[in-house]
JSON list of C-alpha atoms in Angstrom, two decimals:
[
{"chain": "A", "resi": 1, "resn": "UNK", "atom": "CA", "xyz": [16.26, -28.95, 41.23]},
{"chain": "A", "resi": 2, "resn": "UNK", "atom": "CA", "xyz": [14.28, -25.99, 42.83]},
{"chain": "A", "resi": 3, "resn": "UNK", "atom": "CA", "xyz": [14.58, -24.00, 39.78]},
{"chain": "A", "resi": 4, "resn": "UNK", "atom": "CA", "xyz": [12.86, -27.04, 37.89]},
{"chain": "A", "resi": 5, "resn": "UNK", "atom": "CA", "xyz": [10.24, -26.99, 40.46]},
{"chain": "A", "resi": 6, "resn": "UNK", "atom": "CA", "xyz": [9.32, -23.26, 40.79]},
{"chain": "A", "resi": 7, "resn": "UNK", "atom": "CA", "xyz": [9.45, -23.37, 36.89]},
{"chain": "A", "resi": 8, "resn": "UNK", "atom": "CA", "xyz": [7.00, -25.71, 37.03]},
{"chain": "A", "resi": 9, "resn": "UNK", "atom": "CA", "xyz": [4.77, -24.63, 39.45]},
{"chain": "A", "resi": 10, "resn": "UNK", "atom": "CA", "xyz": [4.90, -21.07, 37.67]},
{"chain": "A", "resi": 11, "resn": "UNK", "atom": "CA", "xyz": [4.06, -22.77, 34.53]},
{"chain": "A", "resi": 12, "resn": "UNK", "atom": "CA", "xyz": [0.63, -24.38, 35.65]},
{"chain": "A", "resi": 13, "resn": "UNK", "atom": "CA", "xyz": [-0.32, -21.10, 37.22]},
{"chain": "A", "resi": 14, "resn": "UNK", "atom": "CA", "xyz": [0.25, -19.18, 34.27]},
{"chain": "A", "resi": 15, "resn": "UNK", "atom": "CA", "xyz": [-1.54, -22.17, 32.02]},
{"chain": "A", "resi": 16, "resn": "UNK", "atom": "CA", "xyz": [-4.56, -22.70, 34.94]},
{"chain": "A", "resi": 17, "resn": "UNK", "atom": "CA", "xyz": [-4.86, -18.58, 35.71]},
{"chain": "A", "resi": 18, "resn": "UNK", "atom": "CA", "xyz": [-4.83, -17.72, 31.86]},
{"chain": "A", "resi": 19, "resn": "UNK", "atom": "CA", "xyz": [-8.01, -17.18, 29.32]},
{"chain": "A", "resi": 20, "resn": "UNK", "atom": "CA", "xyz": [-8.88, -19.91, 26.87]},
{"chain": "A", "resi": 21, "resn": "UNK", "atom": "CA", "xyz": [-10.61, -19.12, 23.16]},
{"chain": "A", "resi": 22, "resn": "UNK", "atom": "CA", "xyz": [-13.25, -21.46, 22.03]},
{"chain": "A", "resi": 23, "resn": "UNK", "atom": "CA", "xyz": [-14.77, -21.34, 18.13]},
{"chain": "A", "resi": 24, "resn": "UNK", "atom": "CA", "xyz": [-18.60, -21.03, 17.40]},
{"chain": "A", "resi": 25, "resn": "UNK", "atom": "CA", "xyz": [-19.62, -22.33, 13.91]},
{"chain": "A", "resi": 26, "resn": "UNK", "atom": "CA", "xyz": [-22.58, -20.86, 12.49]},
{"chain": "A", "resi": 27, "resn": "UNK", "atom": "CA", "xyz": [-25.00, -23.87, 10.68]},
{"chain": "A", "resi": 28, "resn": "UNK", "atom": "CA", "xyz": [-26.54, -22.95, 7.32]},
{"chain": "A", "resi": 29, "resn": "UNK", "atom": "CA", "xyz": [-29.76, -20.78, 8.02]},
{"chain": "A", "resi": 30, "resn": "UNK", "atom": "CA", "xyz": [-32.92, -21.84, 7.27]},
{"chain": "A", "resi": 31, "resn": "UNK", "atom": "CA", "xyz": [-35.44, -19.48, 5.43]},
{"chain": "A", "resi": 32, "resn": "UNK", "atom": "CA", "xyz": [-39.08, -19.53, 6.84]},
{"chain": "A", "resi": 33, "resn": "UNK", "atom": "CA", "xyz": [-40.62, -16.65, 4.42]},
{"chain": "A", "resi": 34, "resn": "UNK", "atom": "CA", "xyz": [-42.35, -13.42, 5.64]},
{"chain": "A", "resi": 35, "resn": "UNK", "atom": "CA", "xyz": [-46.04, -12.74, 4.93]},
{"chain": "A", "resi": 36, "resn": "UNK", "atom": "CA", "xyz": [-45.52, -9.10, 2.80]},
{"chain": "A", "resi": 37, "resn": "UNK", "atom": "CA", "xyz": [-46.48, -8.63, -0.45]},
{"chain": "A", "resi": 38, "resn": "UNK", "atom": "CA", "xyz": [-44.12, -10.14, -3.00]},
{"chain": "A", "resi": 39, "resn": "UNK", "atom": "CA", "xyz": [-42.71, -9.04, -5.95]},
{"chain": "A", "resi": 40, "resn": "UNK", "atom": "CA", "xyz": [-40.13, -6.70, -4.06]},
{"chain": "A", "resi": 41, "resn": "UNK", "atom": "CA", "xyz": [-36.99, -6.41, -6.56]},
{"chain": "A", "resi": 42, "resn": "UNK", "atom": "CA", "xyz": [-33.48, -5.90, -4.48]},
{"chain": "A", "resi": 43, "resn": "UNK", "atom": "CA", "xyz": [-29.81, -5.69, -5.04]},
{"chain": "A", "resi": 44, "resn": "UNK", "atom": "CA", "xyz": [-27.76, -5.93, -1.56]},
{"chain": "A", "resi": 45, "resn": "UNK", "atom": "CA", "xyz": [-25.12, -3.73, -2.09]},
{"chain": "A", "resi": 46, "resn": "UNK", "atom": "CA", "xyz": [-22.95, -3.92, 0.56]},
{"chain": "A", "resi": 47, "resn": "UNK", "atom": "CA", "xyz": [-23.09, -5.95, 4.30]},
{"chain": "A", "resi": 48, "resn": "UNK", "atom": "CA", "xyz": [-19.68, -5.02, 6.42]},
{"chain": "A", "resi": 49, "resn": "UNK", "atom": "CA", "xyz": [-19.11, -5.49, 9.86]},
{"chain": "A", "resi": 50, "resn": "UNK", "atom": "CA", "xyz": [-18.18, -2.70, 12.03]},
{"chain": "A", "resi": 51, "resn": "UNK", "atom": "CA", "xyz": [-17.73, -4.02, 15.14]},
{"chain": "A", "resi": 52, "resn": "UNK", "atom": "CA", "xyz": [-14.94, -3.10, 17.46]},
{"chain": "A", "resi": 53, "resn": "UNK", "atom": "CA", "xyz": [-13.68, -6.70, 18.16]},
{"chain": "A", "resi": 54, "resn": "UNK", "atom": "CA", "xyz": [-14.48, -8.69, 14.88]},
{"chain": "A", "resi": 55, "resn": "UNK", "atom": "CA", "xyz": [-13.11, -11.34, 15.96]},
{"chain": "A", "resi": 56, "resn": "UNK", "atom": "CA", "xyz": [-14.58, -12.03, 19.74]},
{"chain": "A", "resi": 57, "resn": "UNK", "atom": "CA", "xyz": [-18.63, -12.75, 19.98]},
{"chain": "A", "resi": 58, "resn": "UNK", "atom": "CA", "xyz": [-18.90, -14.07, 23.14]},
{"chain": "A", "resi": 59, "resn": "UNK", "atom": "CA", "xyz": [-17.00, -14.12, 26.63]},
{"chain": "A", "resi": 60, "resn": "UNK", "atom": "CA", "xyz": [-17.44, -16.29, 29.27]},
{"chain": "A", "resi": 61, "resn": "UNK", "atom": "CA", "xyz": [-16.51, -14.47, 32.76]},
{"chain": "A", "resi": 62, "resn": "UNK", "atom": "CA", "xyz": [-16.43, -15.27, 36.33]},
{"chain": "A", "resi": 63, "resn": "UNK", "atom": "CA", "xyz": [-18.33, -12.99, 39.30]},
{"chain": "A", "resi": 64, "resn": "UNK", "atom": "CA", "xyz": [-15.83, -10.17, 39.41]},
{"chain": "A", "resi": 65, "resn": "UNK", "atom": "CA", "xyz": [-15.76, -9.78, 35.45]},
{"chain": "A", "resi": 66, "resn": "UNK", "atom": "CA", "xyz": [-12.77, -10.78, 34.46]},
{"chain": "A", "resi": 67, "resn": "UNK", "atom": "CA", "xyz": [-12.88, -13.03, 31.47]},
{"chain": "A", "resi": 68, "resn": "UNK", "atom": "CA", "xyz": [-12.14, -17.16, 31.42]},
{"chain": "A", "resi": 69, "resn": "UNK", "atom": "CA", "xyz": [-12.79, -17.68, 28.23]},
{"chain": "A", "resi": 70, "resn": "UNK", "atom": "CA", "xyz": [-13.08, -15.68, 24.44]},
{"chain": "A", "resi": 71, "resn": "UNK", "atom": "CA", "xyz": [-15.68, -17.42, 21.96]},
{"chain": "A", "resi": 72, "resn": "UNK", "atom": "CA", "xyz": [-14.37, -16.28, 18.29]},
{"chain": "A", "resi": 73, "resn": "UNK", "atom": "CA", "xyz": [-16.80, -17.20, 15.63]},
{"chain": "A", "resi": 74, "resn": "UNK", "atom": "CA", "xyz": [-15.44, -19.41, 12.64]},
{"chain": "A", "resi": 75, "resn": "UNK", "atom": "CA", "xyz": [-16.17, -18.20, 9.54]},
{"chain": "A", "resi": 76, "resn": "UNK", "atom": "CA", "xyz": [-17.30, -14.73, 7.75]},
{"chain": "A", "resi": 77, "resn": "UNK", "atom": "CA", "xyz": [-20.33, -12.92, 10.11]},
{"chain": "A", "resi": 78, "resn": "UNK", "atom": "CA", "xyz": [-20.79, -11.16, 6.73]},
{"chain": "A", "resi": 79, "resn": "UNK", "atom": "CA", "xyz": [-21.08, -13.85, 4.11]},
{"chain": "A", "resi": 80, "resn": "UNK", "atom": "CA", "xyz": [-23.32, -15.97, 6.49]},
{"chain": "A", "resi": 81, "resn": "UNK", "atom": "CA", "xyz": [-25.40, -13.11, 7.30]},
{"chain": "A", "resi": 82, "resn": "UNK", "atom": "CA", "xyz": [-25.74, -12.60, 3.33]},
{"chain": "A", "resi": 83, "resn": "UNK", "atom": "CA", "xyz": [-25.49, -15.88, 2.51]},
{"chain": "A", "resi": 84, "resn": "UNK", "atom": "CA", "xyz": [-29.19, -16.20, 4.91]},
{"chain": "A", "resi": 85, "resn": "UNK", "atom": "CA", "xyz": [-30.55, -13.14, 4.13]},
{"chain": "A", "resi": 86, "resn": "UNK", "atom": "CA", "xyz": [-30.52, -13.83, 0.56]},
{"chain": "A", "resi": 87, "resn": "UNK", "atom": "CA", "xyz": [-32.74, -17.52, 0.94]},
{"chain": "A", "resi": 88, "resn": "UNK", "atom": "CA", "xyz": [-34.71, -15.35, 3.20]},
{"chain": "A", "resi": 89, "resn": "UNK", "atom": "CA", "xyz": [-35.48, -12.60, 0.71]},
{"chain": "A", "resi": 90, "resn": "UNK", "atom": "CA", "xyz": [-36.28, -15.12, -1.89]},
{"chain": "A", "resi": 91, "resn": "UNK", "atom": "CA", "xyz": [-38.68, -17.32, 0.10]},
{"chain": "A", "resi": 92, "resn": "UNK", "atom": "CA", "xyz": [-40.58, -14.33, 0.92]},
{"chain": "A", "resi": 93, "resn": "UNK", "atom": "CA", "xyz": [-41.15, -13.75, -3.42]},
{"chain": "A", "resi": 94, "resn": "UNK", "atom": "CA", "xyz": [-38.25, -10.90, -3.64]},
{"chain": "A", "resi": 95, "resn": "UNK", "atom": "CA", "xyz": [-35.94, -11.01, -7.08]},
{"chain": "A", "resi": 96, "resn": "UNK", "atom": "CA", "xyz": [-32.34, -10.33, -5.99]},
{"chain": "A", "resi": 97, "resn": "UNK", "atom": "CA", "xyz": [-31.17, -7.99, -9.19]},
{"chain": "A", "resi": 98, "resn": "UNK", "atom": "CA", "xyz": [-31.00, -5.01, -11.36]},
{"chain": "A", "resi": 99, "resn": "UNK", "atom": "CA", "xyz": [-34.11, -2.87, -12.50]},
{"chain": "A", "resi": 100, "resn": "UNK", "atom": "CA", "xyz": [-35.53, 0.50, -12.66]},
{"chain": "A", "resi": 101, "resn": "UNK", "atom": "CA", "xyz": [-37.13, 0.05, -9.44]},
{"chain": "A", "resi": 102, "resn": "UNK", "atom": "CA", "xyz": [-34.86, -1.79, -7.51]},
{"chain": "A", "resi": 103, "resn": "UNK", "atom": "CA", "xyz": [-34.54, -1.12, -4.08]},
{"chain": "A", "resi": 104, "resn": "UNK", "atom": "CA", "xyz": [-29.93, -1.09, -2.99]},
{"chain": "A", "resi": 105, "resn": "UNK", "atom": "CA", "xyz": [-29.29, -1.87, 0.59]},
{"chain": "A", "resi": 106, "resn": "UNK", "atom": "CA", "xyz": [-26.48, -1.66, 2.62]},
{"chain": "A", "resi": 107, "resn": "UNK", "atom": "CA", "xyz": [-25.96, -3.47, 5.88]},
{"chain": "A", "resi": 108, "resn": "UNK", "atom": "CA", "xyz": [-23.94, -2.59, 8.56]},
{"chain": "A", "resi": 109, "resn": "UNK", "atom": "CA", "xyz": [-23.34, -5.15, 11.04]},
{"chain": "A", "resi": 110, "resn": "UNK", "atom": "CA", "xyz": [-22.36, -2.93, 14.42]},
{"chain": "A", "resi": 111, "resn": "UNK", "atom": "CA", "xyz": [-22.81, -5.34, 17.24]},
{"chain": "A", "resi": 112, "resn": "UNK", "atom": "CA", "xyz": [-22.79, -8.84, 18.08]},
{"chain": "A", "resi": 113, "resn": "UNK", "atom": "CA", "xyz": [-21.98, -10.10, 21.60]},
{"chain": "A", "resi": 114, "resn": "UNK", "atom": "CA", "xyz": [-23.08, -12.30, 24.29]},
{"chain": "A", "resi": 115, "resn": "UNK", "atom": "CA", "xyz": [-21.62, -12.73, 28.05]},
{"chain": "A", "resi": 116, "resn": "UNK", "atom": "CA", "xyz": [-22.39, -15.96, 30.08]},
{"chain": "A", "resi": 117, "resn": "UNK", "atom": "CA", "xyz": [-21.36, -15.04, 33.66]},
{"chain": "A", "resi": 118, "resn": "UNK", "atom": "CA", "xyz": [-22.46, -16.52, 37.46]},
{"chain": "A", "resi": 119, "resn": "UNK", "atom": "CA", "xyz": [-25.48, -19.19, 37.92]},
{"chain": "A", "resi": 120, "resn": "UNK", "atom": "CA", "xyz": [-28.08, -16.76, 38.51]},
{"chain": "A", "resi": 121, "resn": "UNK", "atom": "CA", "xyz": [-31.51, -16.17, 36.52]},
{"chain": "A", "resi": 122, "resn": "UNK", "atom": "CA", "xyz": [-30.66, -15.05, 32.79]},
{"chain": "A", "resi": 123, "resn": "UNK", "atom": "CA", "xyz": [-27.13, -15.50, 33.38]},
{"chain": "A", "resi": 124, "resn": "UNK", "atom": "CA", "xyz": [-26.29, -15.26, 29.28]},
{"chain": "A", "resi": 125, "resn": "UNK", "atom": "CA", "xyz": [-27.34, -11.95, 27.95]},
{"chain": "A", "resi": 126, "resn": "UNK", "atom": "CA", "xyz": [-25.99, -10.97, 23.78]},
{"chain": "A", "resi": 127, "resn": "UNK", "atom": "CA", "xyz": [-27.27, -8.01, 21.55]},
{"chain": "A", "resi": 128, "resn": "UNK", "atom": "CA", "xyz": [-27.09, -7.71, 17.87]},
{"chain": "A", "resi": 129, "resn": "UNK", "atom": "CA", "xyz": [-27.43, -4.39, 16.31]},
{"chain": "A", "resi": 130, "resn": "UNK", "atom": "CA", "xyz": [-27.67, -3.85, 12.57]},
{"chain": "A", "resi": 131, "resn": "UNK", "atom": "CA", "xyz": [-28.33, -0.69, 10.63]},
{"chain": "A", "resi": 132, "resn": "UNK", "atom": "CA", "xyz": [-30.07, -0.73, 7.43]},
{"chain": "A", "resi": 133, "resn": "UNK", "atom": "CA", "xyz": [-30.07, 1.74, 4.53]},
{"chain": "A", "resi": 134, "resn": "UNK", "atom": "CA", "xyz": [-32.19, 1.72, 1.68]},
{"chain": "A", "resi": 135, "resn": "UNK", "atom": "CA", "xyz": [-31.77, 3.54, -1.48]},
{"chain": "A", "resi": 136, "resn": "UNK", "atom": "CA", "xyz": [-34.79, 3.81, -3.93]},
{"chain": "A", "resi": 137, "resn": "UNK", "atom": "CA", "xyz": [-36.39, 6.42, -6.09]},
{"chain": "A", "resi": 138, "resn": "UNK", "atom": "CA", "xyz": [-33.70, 9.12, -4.64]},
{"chain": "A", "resi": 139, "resn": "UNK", "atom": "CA", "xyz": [-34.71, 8.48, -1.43]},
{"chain": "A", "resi": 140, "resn": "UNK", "atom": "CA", "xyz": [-32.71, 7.00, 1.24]},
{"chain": "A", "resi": 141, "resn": "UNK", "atom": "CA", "xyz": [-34.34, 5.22, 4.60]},
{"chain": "A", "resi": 142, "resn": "UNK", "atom": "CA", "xyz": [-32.44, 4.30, 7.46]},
{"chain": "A", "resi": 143, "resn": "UNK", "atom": "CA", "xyz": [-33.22, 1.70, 10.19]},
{"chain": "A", "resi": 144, "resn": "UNK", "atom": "CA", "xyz": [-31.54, 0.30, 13.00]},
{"chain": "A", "resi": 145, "resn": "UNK", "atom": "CA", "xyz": [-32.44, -3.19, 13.90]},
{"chain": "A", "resi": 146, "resn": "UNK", "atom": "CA", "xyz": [-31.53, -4.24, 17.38]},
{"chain": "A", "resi": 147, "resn": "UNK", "atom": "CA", "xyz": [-32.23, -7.74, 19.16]},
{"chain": "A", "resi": 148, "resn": "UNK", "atom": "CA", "xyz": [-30.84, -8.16, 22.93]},
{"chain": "A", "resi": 149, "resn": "UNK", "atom": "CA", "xyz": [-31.75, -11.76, 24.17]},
{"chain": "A", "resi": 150, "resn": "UNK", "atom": "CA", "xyz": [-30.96, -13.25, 27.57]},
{"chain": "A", "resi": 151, "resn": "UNK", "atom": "CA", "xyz": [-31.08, -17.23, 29.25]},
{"chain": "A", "resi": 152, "resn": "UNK", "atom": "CA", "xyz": [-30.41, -19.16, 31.69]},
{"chain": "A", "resi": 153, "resn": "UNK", "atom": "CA", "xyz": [-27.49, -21.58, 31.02]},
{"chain": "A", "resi": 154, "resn": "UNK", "atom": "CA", "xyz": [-26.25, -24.05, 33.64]},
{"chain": "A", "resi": 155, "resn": "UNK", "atom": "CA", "xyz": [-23.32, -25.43, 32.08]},
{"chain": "A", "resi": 156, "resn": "UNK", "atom": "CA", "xyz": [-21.00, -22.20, 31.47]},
{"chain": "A", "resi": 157, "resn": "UNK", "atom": "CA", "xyz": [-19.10, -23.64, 28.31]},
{"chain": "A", "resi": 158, "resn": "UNK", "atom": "CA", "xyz": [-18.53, -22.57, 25.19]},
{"chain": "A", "resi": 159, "resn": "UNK", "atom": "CA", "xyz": [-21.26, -24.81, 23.80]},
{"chain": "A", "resi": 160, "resn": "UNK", "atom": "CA", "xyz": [-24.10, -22.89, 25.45]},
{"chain": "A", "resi": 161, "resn": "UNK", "atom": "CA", "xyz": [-23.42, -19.65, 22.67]},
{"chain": "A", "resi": 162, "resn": "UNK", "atom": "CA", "xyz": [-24.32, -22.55, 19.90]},
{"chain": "A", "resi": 163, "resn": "UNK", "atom": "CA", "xyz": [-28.27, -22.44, 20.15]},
{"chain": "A", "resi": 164, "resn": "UNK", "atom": "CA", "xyz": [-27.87, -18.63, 21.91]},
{"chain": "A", "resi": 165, "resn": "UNK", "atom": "CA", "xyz": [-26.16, -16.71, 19.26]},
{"chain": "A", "resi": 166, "resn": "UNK", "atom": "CA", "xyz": [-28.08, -18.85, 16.18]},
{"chain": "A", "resi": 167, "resn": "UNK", "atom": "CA", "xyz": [-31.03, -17.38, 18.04]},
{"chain": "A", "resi": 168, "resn": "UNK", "atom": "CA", "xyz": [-30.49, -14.23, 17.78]},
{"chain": "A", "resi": 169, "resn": "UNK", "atom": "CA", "xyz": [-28.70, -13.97, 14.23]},
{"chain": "A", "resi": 170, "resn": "UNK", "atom": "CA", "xyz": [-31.81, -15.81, 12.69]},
{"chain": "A", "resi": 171, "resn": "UNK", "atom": "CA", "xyz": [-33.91, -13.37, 14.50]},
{"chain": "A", "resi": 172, "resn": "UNK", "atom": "CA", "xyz": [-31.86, -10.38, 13.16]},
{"chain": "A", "resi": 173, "resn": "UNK", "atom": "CA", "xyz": [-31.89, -11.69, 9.37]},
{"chain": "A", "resi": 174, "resn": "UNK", "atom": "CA", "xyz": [-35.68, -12.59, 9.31]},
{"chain": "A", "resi": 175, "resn": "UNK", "atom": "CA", "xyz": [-36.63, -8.77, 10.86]},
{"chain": "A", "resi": 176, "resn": "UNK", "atom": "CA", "xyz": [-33.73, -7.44, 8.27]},
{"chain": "A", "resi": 177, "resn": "UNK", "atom": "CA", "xyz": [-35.45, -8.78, 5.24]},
{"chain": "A", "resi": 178, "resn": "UNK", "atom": "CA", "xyz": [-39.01, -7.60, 7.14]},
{"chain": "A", "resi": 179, "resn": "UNK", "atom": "CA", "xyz": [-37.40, -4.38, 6.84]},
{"chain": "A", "resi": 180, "resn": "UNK", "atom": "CA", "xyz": [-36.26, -3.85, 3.72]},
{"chain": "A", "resi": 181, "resn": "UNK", "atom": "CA", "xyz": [-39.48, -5.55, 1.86]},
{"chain": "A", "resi": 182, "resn": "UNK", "atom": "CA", "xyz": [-41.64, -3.53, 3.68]},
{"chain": "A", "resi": 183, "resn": "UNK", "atom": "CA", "xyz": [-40.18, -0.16, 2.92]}
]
């Protein structure tokens, strides 16, 4: 009978002590259209994700640091960051294919992460940083693209990245697409 109980009482301990993993799902972006002249013709070459932890975008952690819970994100960063920067290309009068004078881009997605931790001012802070490249008439230009955001969130769930990390990725494709139509 003690064993029974000490396995039990070690049981909720290790359930009540350990890290939980919540899932973000990303909603279908919406293109708004950038004011630059149209008429831009690009193929998108490539968009990977280099990130260290592909899988983890967001923690949730208590004062001293350590983590409560992991927020994964489900679905493909890079099709959904395609997938938006594609509408957003097109709304803003680009033609997504082949030609002389096409401009190739690659995308490197190398951070994406958000922390919501204690109840003080700005107590959510995430980053996104993307790197650009853009290949046209022999000439390649680079640009990094970074957006750090922070908020206040009361409630420290899992449901507080929703609006947060949306935020920030819509922010990210509409200055990506400012990017590569302007040079």
């Amino acid at each position: 009978m003690k064993n029974l109980v000490l396995a039990t009482i070690f049981a909720f301990l290790v359930i009540g002590c350990s890290s939980t993993n919540s899932v973000l799902s990303l909603p279908a972006y919406e293109a708004k259209g950038i004011n630059v002249t149209p008429g831009a013709n690009i193929i998108i070459n490539s968009i990977t994700d280099k990130r260290k932890n592909t899988s983890v975008i967001a923690t949730i952690s208590d004062s001293k640091g350590t983590v409560d819970e992991y927020v994964t994100l489900g679905g493909d960063l890079t099709k959904w960051f395609g997938e938006s920067l594609q509408k957003e290309l097109l709304k803003s009068g680009a033609s997504l294919g082949g030609g002389d004078d096409a401009k190739v881009v690659d995308i490197a997605i190398t951070e994406l992460k958000a922390n919501l931790s204690g109840y003080t001012k700005d107590n959510m802070k995430g980053n996104c940083e993307i790197y650009i490249k853009i290949y046209r008439d022999g000439m390649t230009i680079t640009k990094r693209i970074s957006q750090p955001q922070t908020q206040f969130a009361p409630i420290h769930t899992a449901g507080a990245f929703d609006p947060f990390v949306k935020e920030i990725l819509d922010d990210m494709v509409r200055r990506t697409a400012k990017a590569i139509l302007i040079n």
